[in-house]
mmCIF file of C-alpha atoms in Angstrom:
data_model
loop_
_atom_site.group_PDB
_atom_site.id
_atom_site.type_symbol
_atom_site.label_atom_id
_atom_site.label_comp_id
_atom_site.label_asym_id
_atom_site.label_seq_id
_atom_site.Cartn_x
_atom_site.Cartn_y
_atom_site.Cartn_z
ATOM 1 C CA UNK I 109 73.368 -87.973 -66.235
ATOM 2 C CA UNK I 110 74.779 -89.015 -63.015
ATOM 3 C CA UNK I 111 77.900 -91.785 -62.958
ATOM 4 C CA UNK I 112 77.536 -94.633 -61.117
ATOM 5 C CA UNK I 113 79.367 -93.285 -58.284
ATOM 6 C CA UNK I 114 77.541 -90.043 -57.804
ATOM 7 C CA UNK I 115 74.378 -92.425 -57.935
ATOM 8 C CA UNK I 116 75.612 -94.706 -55.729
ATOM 9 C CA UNK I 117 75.876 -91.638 -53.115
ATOM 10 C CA UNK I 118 72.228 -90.196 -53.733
ATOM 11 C CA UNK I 119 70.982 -93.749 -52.302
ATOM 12 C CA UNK I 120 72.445 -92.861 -49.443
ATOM 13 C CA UNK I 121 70.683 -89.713 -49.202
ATOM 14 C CA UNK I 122 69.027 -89.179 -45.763
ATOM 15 C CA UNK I 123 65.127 -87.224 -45.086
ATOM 16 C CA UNK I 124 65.404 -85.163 -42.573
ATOM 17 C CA UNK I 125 62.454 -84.191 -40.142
ATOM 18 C CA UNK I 126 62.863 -80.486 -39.295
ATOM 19 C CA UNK I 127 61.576 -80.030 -35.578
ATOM 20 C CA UNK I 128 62.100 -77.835 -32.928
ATOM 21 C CA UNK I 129 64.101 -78.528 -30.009
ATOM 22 C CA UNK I 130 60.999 -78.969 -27.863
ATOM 23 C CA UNK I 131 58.965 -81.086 -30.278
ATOM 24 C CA UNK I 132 55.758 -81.889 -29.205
ATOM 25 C CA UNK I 133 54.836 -83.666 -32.191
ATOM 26 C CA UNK I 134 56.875 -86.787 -32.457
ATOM 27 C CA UNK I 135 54.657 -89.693 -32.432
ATOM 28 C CA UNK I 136 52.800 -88.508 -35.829
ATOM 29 C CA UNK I 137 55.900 -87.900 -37.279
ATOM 30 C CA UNK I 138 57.158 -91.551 -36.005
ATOM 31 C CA UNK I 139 54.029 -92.648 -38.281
ATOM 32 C CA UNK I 140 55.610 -90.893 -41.426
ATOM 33 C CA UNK I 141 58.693 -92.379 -40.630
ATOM 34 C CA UNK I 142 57.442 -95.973 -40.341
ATOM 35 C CA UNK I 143 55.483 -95.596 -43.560
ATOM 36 C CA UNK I 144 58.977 -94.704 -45.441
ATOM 37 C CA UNK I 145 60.514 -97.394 -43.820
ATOM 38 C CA UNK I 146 57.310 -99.678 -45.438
ATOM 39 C CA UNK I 147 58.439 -98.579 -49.252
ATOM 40 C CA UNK I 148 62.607 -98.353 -48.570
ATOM 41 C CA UNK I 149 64.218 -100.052 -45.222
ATOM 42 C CA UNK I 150 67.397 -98.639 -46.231
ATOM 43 C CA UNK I 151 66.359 -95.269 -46.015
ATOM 44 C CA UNK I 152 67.624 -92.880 -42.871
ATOM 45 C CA UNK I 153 65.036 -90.388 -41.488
ATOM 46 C CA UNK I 154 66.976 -88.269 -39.001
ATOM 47 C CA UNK I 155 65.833 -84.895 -36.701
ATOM 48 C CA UNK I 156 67.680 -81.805 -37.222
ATOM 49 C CA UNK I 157 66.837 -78.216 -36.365
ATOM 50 C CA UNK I 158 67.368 -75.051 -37.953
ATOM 51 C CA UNK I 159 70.181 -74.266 -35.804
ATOM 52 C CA UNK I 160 71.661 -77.469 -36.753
ATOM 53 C CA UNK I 161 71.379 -76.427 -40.383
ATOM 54 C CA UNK I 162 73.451 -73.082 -39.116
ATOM 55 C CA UNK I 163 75.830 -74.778 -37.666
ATOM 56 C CA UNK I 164 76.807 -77.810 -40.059
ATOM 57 C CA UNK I 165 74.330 -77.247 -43.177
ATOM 58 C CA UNK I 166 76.460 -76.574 -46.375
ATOM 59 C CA UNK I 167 75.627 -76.323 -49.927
ATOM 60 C CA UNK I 168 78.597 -77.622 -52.762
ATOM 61 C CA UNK I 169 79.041 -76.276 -55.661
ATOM 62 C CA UNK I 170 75.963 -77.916 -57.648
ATOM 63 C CA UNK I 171 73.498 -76.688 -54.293
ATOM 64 C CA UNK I 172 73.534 -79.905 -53.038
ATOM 65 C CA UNK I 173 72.757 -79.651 -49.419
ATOM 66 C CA UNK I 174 74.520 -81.235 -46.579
ATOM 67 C CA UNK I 175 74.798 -81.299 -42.650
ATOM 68 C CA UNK I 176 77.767 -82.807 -41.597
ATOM 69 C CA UNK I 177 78.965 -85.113 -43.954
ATOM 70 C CA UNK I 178 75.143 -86.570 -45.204
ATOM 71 C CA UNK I 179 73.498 -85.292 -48.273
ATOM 72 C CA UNK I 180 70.007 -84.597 -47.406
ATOM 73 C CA UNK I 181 67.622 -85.360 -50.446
ATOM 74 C CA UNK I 182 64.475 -84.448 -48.819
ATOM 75 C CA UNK I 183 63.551 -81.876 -45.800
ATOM 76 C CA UNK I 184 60.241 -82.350 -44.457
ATOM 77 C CA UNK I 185 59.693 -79.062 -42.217
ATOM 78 C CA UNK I 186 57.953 -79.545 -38.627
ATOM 79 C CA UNK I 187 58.967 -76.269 -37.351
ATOM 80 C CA UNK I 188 59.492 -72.622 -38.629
ATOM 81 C CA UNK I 189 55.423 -71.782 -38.943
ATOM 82 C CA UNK I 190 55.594 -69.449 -36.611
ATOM 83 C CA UNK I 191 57.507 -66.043 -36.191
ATOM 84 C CA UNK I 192 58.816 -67.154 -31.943
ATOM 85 C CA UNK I 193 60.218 -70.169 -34.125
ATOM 86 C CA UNK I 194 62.853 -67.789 -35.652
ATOM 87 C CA UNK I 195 64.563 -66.836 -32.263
ATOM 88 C CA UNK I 196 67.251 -65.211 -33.920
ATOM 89 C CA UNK I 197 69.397 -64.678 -37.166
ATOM 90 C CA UNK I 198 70.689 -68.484 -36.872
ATOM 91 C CA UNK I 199 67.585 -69.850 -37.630
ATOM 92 C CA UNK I 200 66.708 -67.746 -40.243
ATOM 93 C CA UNK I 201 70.524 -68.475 -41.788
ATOM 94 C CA UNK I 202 69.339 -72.524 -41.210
ATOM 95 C CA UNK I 203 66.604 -71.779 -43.499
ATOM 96 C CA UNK I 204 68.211 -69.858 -45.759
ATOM 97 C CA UNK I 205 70.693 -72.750 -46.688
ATOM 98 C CA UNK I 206 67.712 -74.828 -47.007
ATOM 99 C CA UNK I 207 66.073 -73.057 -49.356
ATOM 100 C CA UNK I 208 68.925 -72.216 -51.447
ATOM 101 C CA UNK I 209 69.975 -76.187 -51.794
ATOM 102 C CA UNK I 210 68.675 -78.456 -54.454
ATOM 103 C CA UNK I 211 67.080 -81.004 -51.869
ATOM 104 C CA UNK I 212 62.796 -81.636 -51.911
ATOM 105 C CA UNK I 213 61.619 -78.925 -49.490
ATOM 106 C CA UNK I 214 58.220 -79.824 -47.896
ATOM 107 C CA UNK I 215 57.168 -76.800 -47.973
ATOM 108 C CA UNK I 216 59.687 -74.828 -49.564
ATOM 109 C CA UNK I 217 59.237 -70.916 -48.877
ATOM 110 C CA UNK I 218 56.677 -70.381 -52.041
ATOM 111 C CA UNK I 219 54.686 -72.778 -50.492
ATOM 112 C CA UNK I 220 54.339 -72.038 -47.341
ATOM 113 C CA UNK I 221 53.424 -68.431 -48.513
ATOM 114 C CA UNK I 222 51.106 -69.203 -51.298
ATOM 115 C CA UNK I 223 49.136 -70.738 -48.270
ATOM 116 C CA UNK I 224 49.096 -67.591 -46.180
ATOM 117 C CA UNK I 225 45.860 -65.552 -45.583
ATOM 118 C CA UNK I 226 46.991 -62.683 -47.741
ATOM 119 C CA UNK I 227 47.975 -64.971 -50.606
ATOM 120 C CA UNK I 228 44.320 -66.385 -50.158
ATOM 121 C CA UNK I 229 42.801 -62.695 -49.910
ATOM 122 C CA UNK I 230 44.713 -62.023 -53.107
ATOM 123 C CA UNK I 231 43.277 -65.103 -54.853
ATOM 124 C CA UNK I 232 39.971 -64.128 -54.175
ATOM 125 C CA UNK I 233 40.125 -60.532 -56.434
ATOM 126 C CA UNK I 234 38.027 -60.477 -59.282
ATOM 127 C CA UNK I 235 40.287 -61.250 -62.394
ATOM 128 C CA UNK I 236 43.284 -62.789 -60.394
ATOM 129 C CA UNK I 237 42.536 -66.764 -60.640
ATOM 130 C CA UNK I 238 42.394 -65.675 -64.701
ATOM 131 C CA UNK I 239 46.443 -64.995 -64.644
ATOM 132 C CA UNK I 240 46.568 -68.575 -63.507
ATOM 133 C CA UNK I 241 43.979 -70.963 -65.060
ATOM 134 C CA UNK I 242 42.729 -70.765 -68.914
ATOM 135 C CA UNK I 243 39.502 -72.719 -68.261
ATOM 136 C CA UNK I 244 36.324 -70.850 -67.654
ATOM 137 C CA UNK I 245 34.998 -73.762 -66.247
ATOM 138 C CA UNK I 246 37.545 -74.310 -63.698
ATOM 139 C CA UNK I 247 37.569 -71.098 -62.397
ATOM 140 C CA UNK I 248 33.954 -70.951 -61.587
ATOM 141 C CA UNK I 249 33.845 -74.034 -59.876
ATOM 142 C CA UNK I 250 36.891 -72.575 -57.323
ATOM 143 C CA UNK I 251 35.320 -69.582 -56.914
ATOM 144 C CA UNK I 252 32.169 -71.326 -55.866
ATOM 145 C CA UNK I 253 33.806 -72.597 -52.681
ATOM 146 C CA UNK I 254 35.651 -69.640 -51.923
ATOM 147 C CA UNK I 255 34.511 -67.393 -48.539
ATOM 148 C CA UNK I 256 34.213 -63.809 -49.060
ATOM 149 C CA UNK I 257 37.705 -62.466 -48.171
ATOM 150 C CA UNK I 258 38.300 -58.391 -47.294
ATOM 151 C CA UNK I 259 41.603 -56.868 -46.801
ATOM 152 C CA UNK I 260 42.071 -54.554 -43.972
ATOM 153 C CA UNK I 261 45.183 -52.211 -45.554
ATOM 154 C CA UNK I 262 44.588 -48.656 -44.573
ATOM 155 C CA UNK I 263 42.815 -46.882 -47.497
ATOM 156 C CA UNK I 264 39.284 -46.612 -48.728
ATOM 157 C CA UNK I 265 39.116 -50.638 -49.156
ATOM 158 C CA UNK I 266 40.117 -50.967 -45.744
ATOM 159 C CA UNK I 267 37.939 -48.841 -44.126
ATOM 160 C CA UNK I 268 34.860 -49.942 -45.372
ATOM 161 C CA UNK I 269 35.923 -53.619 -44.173
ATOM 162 C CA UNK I 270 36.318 -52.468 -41.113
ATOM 163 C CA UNK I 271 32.940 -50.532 -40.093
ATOM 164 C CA UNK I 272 31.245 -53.526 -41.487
ATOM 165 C CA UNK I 273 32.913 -55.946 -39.344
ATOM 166 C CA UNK I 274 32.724 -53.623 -36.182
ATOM 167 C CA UNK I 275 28.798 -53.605 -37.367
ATOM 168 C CA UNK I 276 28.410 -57.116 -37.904
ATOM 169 C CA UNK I 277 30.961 -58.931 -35.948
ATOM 170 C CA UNK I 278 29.207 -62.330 -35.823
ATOM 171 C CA UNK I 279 29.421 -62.674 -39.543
ATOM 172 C CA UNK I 280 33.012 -62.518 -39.655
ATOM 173 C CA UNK I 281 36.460 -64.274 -38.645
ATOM 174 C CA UNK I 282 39.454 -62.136 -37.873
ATOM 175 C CA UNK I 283 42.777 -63.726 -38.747
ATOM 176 C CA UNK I 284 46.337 -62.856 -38.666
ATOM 177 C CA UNK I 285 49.032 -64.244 -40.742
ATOM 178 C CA UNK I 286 49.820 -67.647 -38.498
ATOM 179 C CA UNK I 287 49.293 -71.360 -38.654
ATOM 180 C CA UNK I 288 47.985 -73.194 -36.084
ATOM 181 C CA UNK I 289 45.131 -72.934 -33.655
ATOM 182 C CA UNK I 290 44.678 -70.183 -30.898
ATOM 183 C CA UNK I 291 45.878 -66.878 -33.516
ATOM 184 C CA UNK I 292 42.033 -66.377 -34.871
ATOM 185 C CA UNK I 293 39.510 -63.314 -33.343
ATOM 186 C CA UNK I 294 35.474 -63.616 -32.936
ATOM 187 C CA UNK I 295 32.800 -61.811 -32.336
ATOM 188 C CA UNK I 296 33.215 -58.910 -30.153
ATOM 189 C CA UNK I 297 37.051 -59.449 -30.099
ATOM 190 C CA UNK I 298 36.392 -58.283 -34.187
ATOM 191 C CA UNK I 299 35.003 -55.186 -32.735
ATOM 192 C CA UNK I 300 37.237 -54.317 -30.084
ATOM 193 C CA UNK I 301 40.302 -55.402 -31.542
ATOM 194 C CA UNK I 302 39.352 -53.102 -35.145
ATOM 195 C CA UNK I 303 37.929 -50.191 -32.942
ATOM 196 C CA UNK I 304 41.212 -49.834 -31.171
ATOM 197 C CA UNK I 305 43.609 -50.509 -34.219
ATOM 198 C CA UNK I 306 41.685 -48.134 -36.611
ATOM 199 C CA UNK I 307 43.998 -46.424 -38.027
ATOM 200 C CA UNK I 308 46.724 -48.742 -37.261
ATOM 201 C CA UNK I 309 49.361 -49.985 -39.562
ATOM 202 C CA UNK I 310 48.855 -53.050 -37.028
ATOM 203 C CA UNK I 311 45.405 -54.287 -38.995
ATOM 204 C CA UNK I 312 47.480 -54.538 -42.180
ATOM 205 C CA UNK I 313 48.286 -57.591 -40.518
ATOM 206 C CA UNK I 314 44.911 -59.501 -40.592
ATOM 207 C CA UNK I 315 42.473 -60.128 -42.999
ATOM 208 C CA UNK I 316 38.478 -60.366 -42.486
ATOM 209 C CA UNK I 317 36.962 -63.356 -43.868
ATOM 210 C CA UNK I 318 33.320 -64.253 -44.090
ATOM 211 C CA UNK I 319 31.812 -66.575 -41.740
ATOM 212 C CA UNK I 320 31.360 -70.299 -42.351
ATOM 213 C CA UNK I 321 28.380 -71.738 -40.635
ATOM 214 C CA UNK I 322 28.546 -75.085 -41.391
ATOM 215 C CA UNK I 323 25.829 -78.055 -41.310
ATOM 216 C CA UNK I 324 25.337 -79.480 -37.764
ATOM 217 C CA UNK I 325 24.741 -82.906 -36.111
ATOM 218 C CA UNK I 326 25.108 -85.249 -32.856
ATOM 219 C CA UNK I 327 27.641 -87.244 -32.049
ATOM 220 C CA UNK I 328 30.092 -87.577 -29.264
ATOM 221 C CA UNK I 329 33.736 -86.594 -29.079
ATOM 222 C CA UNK I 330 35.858 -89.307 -27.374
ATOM 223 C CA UNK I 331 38.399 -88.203 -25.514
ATOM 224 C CA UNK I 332 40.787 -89.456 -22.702
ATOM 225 C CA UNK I 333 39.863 -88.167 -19.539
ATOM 226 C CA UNK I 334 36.528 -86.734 -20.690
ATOM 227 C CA UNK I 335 32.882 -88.380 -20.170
ATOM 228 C CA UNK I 336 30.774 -88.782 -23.476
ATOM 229 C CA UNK I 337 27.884 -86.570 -24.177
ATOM 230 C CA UNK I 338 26.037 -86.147 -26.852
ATOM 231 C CA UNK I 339 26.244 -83.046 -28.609
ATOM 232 C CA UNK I 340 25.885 -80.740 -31.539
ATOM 233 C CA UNK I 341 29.260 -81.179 -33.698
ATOM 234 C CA UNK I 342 30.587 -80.060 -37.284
ATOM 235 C CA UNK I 343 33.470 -81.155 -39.114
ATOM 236 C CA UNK I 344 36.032 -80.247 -41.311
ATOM 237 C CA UNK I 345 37.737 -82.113 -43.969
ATOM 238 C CA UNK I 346 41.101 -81.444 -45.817
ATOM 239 C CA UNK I 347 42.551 -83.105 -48.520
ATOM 240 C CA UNK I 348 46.316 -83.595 -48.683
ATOM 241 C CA UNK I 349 48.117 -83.282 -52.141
ATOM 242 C CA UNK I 350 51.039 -84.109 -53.462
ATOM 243 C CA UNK I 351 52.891 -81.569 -55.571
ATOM 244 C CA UNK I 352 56.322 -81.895 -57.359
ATOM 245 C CA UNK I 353 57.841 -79.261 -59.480
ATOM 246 C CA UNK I 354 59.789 -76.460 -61.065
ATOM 247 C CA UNK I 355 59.067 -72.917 -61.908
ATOM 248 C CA UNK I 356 58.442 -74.130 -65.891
ATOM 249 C CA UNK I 357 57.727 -77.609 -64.669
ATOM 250 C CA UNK I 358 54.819 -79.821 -63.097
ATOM 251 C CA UNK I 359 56.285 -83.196 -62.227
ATOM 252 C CA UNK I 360 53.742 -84.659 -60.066
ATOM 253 C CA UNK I 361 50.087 -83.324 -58.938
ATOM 254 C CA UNK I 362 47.996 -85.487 -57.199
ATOM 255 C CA UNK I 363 45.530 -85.944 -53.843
ATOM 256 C CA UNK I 364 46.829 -88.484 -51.862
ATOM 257 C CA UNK I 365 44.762 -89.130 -48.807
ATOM 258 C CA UNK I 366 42.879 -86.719 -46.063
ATOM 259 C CA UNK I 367 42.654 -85.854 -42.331
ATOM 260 C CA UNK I 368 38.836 -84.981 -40.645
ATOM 261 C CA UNK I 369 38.154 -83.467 -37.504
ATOM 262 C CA UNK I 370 35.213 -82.856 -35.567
ATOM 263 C CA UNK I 371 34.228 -80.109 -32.645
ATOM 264 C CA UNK I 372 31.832 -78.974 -30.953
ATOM 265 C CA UNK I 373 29.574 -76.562 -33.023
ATOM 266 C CA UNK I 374 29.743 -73.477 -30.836
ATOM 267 C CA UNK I 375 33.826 -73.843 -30.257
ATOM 268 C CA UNK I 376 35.473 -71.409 -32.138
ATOM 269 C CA UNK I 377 38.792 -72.927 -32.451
ATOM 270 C CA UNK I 378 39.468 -76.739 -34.124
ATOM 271 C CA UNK I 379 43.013 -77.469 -33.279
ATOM 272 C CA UNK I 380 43.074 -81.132 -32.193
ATOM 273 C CA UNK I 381 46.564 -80.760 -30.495
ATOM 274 C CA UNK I 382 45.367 -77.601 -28.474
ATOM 275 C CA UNK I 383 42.125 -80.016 -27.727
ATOM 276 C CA UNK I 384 39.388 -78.253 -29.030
ATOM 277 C CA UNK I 385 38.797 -81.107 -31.950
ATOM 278 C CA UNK I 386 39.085 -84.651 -32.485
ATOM 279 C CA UNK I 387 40.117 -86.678 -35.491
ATOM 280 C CA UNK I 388 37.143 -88.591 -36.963
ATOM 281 C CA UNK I 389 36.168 -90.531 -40.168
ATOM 282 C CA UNK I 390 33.816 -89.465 -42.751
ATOM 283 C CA UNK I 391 31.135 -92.345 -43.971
ATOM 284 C CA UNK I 392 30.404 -91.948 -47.325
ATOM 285 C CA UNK I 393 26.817 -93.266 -48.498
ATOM 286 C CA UNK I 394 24.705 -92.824 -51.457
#
């Protein structure tokens, strides 16, 4: 139980945003920021990278985590998705600190892994969701929305994913390890990009995942600069979650809201920074 004092000093806890020092994604993070202000003015939302966490990031002796002389309760990670983010072993130290503190990490490094491509691959194996979830029930109803997913390790498995996808390229989607738009391969780049690495350790690095084709219709994507026309779109919709928790513990588990965006149906890509996508709203009818 903490005293009064020690309590006293958690309230003055700060969130901090983790960005890069080029961030290109401020004003959505602004939006965060305002919407913590809504449920505690007193709060302090400050932007630190990981080489600030190198350079001042400490951890006392009950992992508490501080840069400078502010305890950080929460770190809400904006940066570090992507292997040119870790430009050397200072940033990798920053995170390192991070993840060996007691503060919220959004994501902390299970996380962030367990929504990796392999991790998803691995998911998908007959007999794997059954270490996880007791209920029959459950499990058929996620496997019903799963895509096929093949690895590509060299062996037998391997092999036979790839002459299928250098066969049938069309059906397929090519992706490496990586977040973010821009990383995935289509079409003939399946073929050409499996034909060469063939015996590669290099394909170890992707995974093959069946095609979604998904249901089509008109509308127009409004963006600055561009004139409307109508065209064939499809959308995608995720839904955000809130999770809280230990390694014996669930705290909190919950969906908490959603993003949808919208493309044009023969774009391959959907990123709506890189401006392939934008951000739309579903209407919901019966």
């Amino acid at each position: 139980m903490p005293t009064s004092n020690s309590y006293n000093f958690m309230q003055k806890a700060v969130i901090i945003i983790l960005v890069s020092d080029n961030e290109r994604n401020s004003f959505d993070q602004r939006w965060v920021e305002f919407k913590i202000y809504e449920q505690n003015p007193t709060v302090r939302v400050l932007r630190r990278t990981y080489l600030d966490f190198h350079q001042h990031g400490r951890l006392d002796n009950e992992n508490k985590l501080f840069i400078g002389e502010e305890e950080v309760a929460v770190v809400y990670m904006r940066d570090g998705y992507d292997p040119d983010q870790y430009a050397s072993d200072k940033e990798w130290n920053g995170r390192l600190t991070i993840e060996m503190s007691a503060a919220i990490k959004c994501p902390c490094i299970q996380y962030q892994l367990m929504g990796s491509k392999k991790v998803q691959q691995e998911l998908a194996r007959p007999g794997v969701l059954e270490k996880f979830i007791s209920s029959r029930h459950s499990i058929d109803m996620l496997r019903a929305t799963f895509a096929d997913l093949y690895s590509l390790d060299l062996g037998p498995e391997g092999d036979k994913a790839v002459e299928m996808a250098i066969v049938s390229p069309e059906k397929f989607v090519l992706k490496p390890q990586r977040e973010g738009g821009g990383n995935n391969l289509y079409n003939t780049e399946i073929a050409k990009f499996l034909s060469e690495h063939k015996s590669s350790k290099e394909r170890n690095a992707y995974i093959l995942m069946e095609r979604i084709f998904p249901w089509q219709q008109r509308n127009y994507l409004v963006k600055s600069g561009v004139p409307f026309v109508l065209s064939n779109v499809v959308s995608e919709i995720g839904v955000y979650g809130i999770y809280i928790g230990t390694a014996a513990e669930e705290i909190e588990n919950f969906e908490c809201g959603h993003m949808m965006r919208t493309k044009i149906s023969d774009t391959d890509e959907g990123g709506v920074v890189a401006g392939f996508a934008v951000l739309d709203t579903p209407f919901l009818y019966e």
